[in-house]
Coordinates of C-alpha atoms and ligand atoms in Angstrom, one line a residue:
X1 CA 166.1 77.6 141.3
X2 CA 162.6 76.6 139.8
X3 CA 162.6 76.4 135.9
X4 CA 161.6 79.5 134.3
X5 CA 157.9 79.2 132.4
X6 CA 158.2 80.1 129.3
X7 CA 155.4 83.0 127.8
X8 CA 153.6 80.2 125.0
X9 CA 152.7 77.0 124.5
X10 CA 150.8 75.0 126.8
X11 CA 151.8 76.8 130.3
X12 CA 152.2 80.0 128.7
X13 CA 148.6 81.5 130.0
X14 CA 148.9 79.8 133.4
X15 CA 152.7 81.2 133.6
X16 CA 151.6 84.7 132.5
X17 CA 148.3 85.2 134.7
X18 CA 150.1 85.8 137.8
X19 CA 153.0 88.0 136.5
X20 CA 150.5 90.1 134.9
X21 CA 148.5 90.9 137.8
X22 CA 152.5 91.7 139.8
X23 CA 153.5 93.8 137.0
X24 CA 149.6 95.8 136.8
X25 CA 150.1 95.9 140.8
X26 CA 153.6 97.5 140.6
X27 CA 152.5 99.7 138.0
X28 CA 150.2 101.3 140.4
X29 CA 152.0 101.1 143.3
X30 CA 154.8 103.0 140.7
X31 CA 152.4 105.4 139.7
X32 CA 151.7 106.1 143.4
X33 CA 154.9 106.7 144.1
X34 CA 155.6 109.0 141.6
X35 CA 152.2 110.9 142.7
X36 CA 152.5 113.6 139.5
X37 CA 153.2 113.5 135.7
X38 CA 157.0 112.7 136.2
X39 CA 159.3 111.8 139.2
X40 CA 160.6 115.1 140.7
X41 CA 164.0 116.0 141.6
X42 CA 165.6 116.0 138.2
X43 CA 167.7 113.7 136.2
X44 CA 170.2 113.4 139.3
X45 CA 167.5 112.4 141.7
X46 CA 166.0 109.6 139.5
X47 CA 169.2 108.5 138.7
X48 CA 170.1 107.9 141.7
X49 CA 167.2 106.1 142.6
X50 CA 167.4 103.9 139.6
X51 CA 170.9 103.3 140.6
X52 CA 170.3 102.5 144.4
X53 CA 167.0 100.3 143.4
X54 CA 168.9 98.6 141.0
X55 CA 171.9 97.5 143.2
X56 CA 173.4 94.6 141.1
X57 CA 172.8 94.2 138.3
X58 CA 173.7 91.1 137.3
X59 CA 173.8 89.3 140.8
X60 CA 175.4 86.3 140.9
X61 CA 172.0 84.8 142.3
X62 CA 168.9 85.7 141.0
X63 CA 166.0 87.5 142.6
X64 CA 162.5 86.3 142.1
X65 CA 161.0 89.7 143.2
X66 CA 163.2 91.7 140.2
X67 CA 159.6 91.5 138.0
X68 CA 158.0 93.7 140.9
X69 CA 160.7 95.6 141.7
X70 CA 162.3 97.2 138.7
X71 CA 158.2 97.6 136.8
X72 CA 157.8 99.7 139.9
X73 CA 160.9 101.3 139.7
X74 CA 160.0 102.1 135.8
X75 CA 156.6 103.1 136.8
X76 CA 157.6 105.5 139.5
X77 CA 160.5 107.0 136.9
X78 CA 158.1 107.5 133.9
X79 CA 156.8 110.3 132.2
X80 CA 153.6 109.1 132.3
X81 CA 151.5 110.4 128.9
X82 CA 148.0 109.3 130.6
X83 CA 148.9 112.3 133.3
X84 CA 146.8 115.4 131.7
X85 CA 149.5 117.6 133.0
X86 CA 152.2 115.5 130.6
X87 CA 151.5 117.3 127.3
X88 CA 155.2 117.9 126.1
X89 CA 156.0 116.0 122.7
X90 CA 154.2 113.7 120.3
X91 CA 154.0 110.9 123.0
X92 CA 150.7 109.2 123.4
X93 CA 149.0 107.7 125.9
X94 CA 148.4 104.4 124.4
X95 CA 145.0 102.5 124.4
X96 CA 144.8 99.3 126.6
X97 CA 143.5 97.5 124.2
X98 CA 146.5 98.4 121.8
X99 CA 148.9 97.5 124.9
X100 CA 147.0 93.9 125.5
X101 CA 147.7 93.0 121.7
X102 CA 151.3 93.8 122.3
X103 CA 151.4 91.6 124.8
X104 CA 150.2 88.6 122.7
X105 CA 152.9 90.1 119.9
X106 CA 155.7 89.6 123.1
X107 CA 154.5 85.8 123.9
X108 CA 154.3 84.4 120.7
X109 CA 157.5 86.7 119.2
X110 CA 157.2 85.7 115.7
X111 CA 159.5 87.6 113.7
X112 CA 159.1 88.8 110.1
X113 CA 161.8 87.7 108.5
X114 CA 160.6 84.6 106.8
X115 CA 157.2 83.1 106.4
X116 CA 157.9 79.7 108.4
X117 CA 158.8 82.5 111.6
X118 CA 155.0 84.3 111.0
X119 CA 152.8 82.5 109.2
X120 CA 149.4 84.4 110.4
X121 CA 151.5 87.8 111.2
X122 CA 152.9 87.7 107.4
X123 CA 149.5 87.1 106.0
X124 CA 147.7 90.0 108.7
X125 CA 150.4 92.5 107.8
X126 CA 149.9 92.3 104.3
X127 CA 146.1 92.8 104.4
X128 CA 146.2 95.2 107.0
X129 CA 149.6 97.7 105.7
X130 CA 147.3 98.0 102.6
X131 CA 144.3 99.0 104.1
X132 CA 145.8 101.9 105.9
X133 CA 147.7 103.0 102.4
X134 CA 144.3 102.8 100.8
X135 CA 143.2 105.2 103.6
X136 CA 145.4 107.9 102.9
X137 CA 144.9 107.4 99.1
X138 CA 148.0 105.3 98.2
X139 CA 148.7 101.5 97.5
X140 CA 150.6 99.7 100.0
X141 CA 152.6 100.6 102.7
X142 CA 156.1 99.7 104.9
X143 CA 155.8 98.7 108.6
X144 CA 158.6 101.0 110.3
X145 CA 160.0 101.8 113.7
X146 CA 158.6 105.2 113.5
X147 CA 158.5 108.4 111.3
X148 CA 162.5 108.5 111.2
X149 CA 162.6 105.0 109.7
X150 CA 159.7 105.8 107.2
X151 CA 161.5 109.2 106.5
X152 CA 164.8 107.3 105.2
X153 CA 162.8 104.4 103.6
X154 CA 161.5 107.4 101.8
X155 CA 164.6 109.3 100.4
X156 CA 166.0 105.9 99.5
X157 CA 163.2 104.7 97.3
X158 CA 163.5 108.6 95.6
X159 CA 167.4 107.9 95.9
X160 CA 166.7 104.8 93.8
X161 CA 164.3 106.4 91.3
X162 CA 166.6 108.8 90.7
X163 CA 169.3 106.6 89.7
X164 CA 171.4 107.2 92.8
X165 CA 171.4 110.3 93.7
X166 CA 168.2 113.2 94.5
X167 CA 168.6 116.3 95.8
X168 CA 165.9 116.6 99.1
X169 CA 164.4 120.4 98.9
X170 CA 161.9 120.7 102.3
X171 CA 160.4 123.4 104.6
X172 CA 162.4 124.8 107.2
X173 CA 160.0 123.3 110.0
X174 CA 160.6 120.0 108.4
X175 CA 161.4 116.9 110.7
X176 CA 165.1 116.9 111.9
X177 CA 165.4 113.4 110.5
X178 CA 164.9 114.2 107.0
X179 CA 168.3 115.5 107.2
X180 CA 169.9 112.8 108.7
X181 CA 168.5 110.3 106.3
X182 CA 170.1 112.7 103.7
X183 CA 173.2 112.2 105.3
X184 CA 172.9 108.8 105.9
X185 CA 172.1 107.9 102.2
X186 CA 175.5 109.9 101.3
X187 CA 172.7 112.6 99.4
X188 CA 173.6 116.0 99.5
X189 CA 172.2 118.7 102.5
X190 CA 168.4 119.6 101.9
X191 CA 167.8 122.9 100.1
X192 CA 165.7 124.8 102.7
X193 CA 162.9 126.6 101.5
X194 CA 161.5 129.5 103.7
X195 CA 158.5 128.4 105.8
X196 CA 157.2 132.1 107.2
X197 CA 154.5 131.6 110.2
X198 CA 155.5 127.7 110.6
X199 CA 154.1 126.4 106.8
X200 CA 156.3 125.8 103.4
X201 CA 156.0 129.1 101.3
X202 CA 154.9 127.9 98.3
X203 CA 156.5 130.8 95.7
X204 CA 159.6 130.1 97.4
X205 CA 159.7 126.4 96.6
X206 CA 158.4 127.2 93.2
X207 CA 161.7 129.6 92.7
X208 CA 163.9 126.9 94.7
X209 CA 162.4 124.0 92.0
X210 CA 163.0 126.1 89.3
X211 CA 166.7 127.0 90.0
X212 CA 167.7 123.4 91.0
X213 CA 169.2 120.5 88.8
X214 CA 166.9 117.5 89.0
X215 CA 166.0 114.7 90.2
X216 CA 164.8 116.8 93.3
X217 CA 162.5 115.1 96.1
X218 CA 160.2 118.0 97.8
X219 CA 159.7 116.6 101.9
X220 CA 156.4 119.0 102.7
X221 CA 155.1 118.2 106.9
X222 CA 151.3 117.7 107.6
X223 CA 151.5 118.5 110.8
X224 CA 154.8 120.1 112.4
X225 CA 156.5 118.7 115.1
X226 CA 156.7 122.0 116.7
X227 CA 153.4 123.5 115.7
X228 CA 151.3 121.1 114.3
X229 CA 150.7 123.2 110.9
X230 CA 150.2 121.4 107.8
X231 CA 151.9 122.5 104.6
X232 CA 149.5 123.6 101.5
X233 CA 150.0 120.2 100.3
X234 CA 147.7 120.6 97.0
X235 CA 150.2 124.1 96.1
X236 CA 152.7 121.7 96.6
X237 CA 151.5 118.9 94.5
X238 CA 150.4 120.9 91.4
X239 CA 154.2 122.5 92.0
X240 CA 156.2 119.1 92.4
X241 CA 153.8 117.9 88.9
X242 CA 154.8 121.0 87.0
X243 CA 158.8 120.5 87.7
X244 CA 158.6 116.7 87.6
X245 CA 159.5 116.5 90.9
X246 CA 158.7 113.8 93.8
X247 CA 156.6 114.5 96.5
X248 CA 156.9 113.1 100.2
X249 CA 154.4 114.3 102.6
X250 CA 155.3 113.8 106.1
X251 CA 152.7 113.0 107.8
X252 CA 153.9 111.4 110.9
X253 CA 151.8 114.0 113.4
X254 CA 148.7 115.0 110.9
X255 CA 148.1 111.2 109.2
X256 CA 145.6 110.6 112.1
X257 CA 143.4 113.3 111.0
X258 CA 142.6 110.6 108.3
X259 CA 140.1 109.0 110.9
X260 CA 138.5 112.2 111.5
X261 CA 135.4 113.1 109.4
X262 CA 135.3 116.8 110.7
X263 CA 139.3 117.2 110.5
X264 CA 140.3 114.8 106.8
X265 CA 139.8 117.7 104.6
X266 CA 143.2 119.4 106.1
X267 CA 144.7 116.5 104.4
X268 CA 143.5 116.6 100.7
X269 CA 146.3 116.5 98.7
X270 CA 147.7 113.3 100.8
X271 CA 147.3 111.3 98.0
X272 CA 149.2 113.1 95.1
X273 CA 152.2 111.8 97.2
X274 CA 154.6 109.1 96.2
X275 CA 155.3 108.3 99.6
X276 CA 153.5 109.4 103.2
X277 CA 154.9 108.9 106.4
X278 CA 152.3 108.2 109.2
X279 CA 153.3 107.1 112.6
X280 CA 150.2 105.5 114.6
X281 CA 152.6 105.9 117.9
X282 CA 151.6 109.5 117.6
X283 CA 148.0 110.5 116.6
X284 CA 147.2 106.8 117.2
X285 CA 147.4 105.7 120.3
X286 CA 149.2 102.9 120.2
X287 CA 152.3 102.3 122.0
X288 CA 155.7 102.5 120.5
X289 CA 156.6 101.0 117.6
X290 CA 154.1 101.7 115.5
X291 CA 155.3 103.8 112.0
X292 CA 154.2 103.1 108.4
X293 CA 155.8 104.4 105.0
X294 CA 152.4 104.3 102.7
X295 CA 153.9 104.1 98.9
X296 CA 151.8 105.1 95.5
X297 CA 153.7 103.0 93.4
X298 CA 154.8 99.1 94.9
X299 CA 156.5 98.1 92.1
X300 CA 159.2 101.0 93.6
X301 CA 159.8 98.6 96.5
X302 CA 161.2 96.4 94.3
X303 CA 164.7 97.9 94.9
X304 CA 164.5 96.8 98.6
X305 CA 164.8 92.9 97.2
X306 CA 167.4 91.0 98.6
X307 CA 168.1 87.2 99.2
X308 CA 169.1 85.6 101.9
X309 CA 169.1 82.1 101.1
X310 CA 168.1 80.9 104.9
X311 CA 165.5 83.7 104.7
X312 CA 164.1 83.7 101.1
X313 CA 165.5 81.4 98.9
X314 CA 164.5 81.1 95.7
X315 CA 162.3 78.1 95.2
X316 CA 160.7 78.8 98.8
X317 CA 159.8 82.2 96.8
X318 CA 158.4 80.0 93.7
X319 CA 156.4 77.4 95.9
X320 CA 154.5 80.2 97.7
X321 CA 156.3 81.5 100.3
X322 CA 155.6 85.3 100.8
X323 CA 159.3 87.3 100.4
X324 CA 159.8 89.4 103.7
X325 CA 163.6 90.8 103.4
X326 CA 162.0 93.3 100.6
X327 CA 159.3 94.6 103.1
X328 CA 162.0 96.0 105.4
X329 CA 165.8 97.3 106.2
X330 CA 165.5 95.3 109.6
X331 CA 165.9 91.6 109.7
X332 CA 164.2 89.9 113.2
X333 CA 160.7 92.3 113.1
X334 CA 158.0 92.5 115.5
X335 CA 154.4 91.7 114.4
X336 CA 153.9 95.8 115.2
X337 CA 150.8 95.3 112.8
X338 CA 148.7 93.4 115.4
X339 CA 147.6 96.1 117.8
X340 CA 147.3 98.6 115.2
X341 CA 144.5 96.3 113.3
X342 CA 143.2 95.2 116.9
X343 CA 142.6 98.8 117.6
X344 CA 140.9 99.8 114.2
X345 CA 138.9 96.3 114.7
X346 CA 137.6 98.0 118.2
X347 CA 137.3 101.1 117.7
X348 CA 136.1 101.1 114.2
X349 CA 136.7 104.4 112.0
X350 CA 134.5 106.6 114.3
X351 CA 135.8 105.5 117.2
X352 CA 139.4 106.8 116.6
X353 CA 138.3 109.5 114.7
X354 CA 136.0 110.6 118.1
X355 CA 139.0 110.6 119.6
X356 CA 141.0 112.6 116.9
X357 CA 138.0 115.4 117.3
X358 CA 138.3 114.9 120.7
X359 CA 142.4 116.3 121.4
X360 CA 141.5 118.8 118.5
X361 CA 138.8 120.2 120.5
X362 CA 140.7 120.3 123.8
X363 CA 143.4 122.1 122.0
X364 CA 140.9 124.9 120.9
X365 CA 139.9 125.0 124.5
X366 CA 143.4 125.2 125.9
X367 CA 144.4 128.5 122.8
X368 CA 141.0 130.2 124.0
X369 CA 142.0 129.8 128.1
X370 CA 145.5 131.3 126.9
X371 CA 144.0 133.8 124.9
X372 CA 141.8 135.1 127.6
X373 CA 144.5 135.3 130.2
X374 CA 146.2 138.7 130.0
X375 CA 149.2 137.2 131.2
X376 CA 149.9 135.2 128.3
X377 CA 150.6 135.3 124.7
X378 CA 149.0 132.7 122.0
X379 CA 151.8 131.8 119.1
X380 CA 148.1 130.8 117.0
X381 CA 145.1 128.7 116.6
X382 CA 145.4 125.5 116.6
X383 CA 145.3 123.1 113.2
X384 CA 145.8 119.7 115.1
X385 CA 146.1 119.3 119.0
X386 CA 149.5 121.7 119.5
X387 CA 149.3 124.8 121.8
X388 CA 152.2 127.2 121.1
X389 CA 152.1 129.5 124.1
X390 CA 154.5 131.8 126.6
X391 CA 154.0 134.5 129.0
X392 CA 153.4 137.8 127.9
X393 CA 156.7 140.1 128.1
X394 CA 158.8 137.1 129.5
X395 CA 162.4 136.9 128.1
X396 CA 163.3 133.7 126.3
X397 CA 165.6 132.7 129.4
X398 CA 162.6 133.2 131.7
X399 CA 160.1 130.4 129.3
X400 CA 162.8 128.2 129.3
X401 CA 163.4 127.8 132.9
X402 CA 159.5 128.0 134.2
X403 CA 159.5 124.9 131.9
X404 CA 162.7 123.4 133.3
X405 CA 161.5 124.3 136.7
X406 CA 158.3 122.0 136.3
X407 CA 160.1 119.3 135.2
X408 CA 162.7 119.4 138.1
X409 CA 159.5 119.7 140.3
X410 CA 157.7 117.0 138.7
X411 CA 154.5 119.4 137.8
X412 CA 154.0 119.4 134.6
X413 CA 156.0 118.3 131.1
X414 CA 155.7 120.6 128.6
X415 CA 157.5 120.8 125.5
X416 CA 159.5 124.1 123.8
X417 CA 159.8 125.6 120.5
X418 CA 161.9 128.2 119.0
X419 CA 159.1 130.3 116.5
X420 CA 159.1 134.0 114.9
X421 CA 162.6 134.3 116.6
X422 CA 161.0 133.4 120.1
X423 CA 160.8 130.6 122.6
X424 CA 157.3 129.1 122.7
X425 CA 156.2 126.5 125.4
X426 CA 154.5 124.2 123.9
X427 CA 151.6 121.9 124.7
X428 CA 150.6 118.6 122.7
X429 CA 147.3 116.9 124.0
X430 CA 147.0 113.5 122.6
X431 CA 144.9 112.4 125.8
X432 CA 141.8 112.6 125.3
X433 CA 140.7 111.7 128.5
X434 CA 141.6 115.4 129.6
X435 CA 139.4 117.4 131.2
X436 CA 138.9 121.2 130.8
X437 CA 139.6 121.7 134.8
X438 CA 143.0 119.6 133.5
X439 CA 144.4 122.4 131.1
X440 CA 142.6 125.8 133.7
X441 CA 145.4 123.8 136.2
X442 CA 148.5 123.9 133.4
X443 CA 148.3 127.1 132.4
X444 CA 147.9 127.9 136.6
X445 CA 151.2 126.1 137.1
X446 CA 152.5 127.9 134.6
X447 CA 152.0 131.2 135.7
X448 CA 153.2 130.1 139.0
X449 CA 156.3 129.1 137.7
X450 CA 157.2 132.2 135.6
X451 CA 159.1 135.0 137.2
X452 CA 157.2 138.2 137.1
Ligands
PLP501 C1 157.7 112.5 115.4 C2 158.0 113.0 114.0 C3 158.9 112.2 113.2 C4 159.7 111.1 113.8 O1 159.0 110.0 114.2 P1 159.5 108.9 115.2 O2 158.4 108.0 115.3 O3 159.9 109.7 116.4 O4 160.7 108.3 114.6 C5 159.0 112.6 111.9 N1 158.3 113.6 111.4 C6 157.5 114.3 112.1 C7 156.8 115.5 111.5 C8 157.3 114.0 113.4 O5 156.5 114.8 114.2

């Protein structure tokens, strides 16, 4: 058996070159394969041929075509996000650009834990992290695994700032992980405050505010995850101010609108928040991990410190060494900042925000296609790039297995949500590289696939 390269130092380029251009070719010959936006069959069928591909799998000898073979296997299996007819959930296609920084992130692996493990990573985080707080009007911001990890690094700092305990009061089309984290932090269930047509009711959380013992942590959503609506964030500011409340706006959907200059102003009020949730894996285009909790106040991260002496002892602190356990709940971290600042460094402000403007306007286009088509039903206009949709005088059971049926067929992934006491299919374009004929052939399939 040949030594294994190793992905840096000297022989690290010459090492990767070749393996680059076998996993780019079995990503097409994958894609091939696949020949639609998902494998069909169902999760039997591609299990099965993940299991039969796979064979051993830890073989007592090794096999030097496993790169090829299992990339192409996970190629052919994917859901791919760059298919226009994948348009299910908050899953982006993400840019090559932010994919090729990743790659540098995977063959130098630092890990910020410590500054001697990151050097250039601690020091580009820290520049870049507040940047994007300043962006949505607040002063520094957390590097997270997503919106679920900002969502609890969110009810703990409130947790903290309220001694120990805060009660979390939120709409009811707030993100499923708000209660968990609730849970998780031993906080009592979230109060949930009516949210009639899909958006927090703002007398109702002013009653709910006024009848609760504080300290109370209001959660409002710019942008859904099932409709993409965006909370009347200044109501609920001026409320939250008037009953000394904290204010969390998740933001993990809308917080790309911030690029946008036709589509910012649906955020004003962002910035009245103590802490934002924005998730650049989303609206962002960047592949996964790539979530942010944006704080007002950084002196509140101060109850994240803790030592570790290998990690942050004291005089390492004193002599100049930057203090990463307090910056995070993980330990070992990826540099996830890298192809976020590589894309805003290429793309520049009007570059993402083009395309921002861009899956905006494609979801007006797919609402007026569905709103000309007597056959189907429109749940509203869009606010961000979400089309809630079903066919007229279908029965809940019928929407839900036209959907299932494209997904077992490998047609078309679309996403679901339960609205107004109805089943919605629901489409989320986050590719901008769409085309109109793209979303005239959805809603086609669709209609093929829905018993009359
Ligand atoms: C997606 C989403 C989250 C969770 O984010 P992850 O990155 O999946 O952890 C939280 N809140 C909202 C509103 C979301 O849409």
């Amino acid at each position: 058996m040949p030594t294994q390269p190793l992905a840096s130092g000297p022989h690290g380029p010459d090492a990767l070159r070749p393996l680059l251009d076998t996993v780019l070719d079995a990503l097409a010959e994958g894609r091939k394969a696949r020949g639609g936006p998902l494998p069909a069959g169902g999760p039997e069928a591609t299990a099965r041929q993940v299991a039969d591909a796979l064979g051993d799998v830890l073989p007592d000898e090794g096999d030097p075509d496993g790169l090829r073979a299992l990339v192409r296997l996970l190629a052919e299996g994917a859901a791919d996000p760059a298919d226009p007819l994948c348009a299910g959930h908050l899953h982006c296609p993400p840019l090559a650009v932010a994919t090729a920084a990743d790659l540098a992130v995977s063959a130098l692996n630092p890990s910020l834990d410590s500054w001697d493990q990151a050097p250039g990573a601690t020091a580009l985080e820290a520049v870049v992290t507040q940047a994007l707080a300043r962006a949505a009007g607040l002063a520094d911001a957390l590097v997270t695994t997503g919106g679920t990890e900002s969502n609890q690094l969110a009810l703990l700092l409130a947790r903290e700032a309220g001694h120990g305990s805060v009660q979390l009061v939120c709409g009811a089309a707030a993100h499923h992980s708000l209660a968990r984290a609730a849970w998780l932090l031993g906080l009592p269930d979230p109060v949930l405050v009516p949210a009639p047509g899909g958006t927090l009711d703002p007398a109702a959380l002013d009653a709910a505010l006024t009848a609760l013992p504080g300290p109370l942590l209001v959660a409002a959503t710019a942008g859904t995850t099932d409709a993409g609506l965006i909370d009347p964030l200044p109501e609920i500011a001026a409320l939250c101010a008037a009953h000394g409340a904290r204010l969390h706006i998740d933001a993990a959907y809308g917080g790309g609108l911030l690029f946008s200059d036709r589509h910012r102003a649906k955020l004003a009020g962002l910035d009245a928040a103590h802490t934002v949730t924005l998730d650049l894996h989303k609206l962002g285009w960047q592949p996964v991990a790539a979530g942010l909790l944006a704080v007002a106040d950084p002196a509140e991260l101060a109850v994240l410190h803790h030592r570790a002496d290998y990690l942050n002892a004291d005089d390492d602190t004193e002599a100049g060494h930057p203090d990463l356990l307090g910056r995070s709940l993980r330990t070992t971290r990826r540099p996830d900042i890298l192809k976020a600042a590589v894309t805003l460094r290429t793309l520049g402000r009007r570059g993402l925000g083009a395309l921002v403007d861009q899956v905006c306007d494609l979801a007006r286009e797919f609402a007026a296609l569905v709103e000309a088509h007597p056959g189907f039903e429109l749940y509203d206009t869009p606010v961000i790039s979400t089309v809630l949709f079903r066919p007229a005088e279908a029965t809940d059971a019928a929407v839900a297995d036209a959907r299932r049926e494209l997904l077992h067929e490998g047609r078309a992934v679309l996403g679901r949500a339960r609205l107004d006491g109805r089943l919605w299919l629901k489409a989320t374009l986050l590719n901008p590289r769409t085309r109109p004929d793209d979303l005239a052939h959805l809603l086609k399939l669709v209609e093929g696939s829905t018993p009359r």
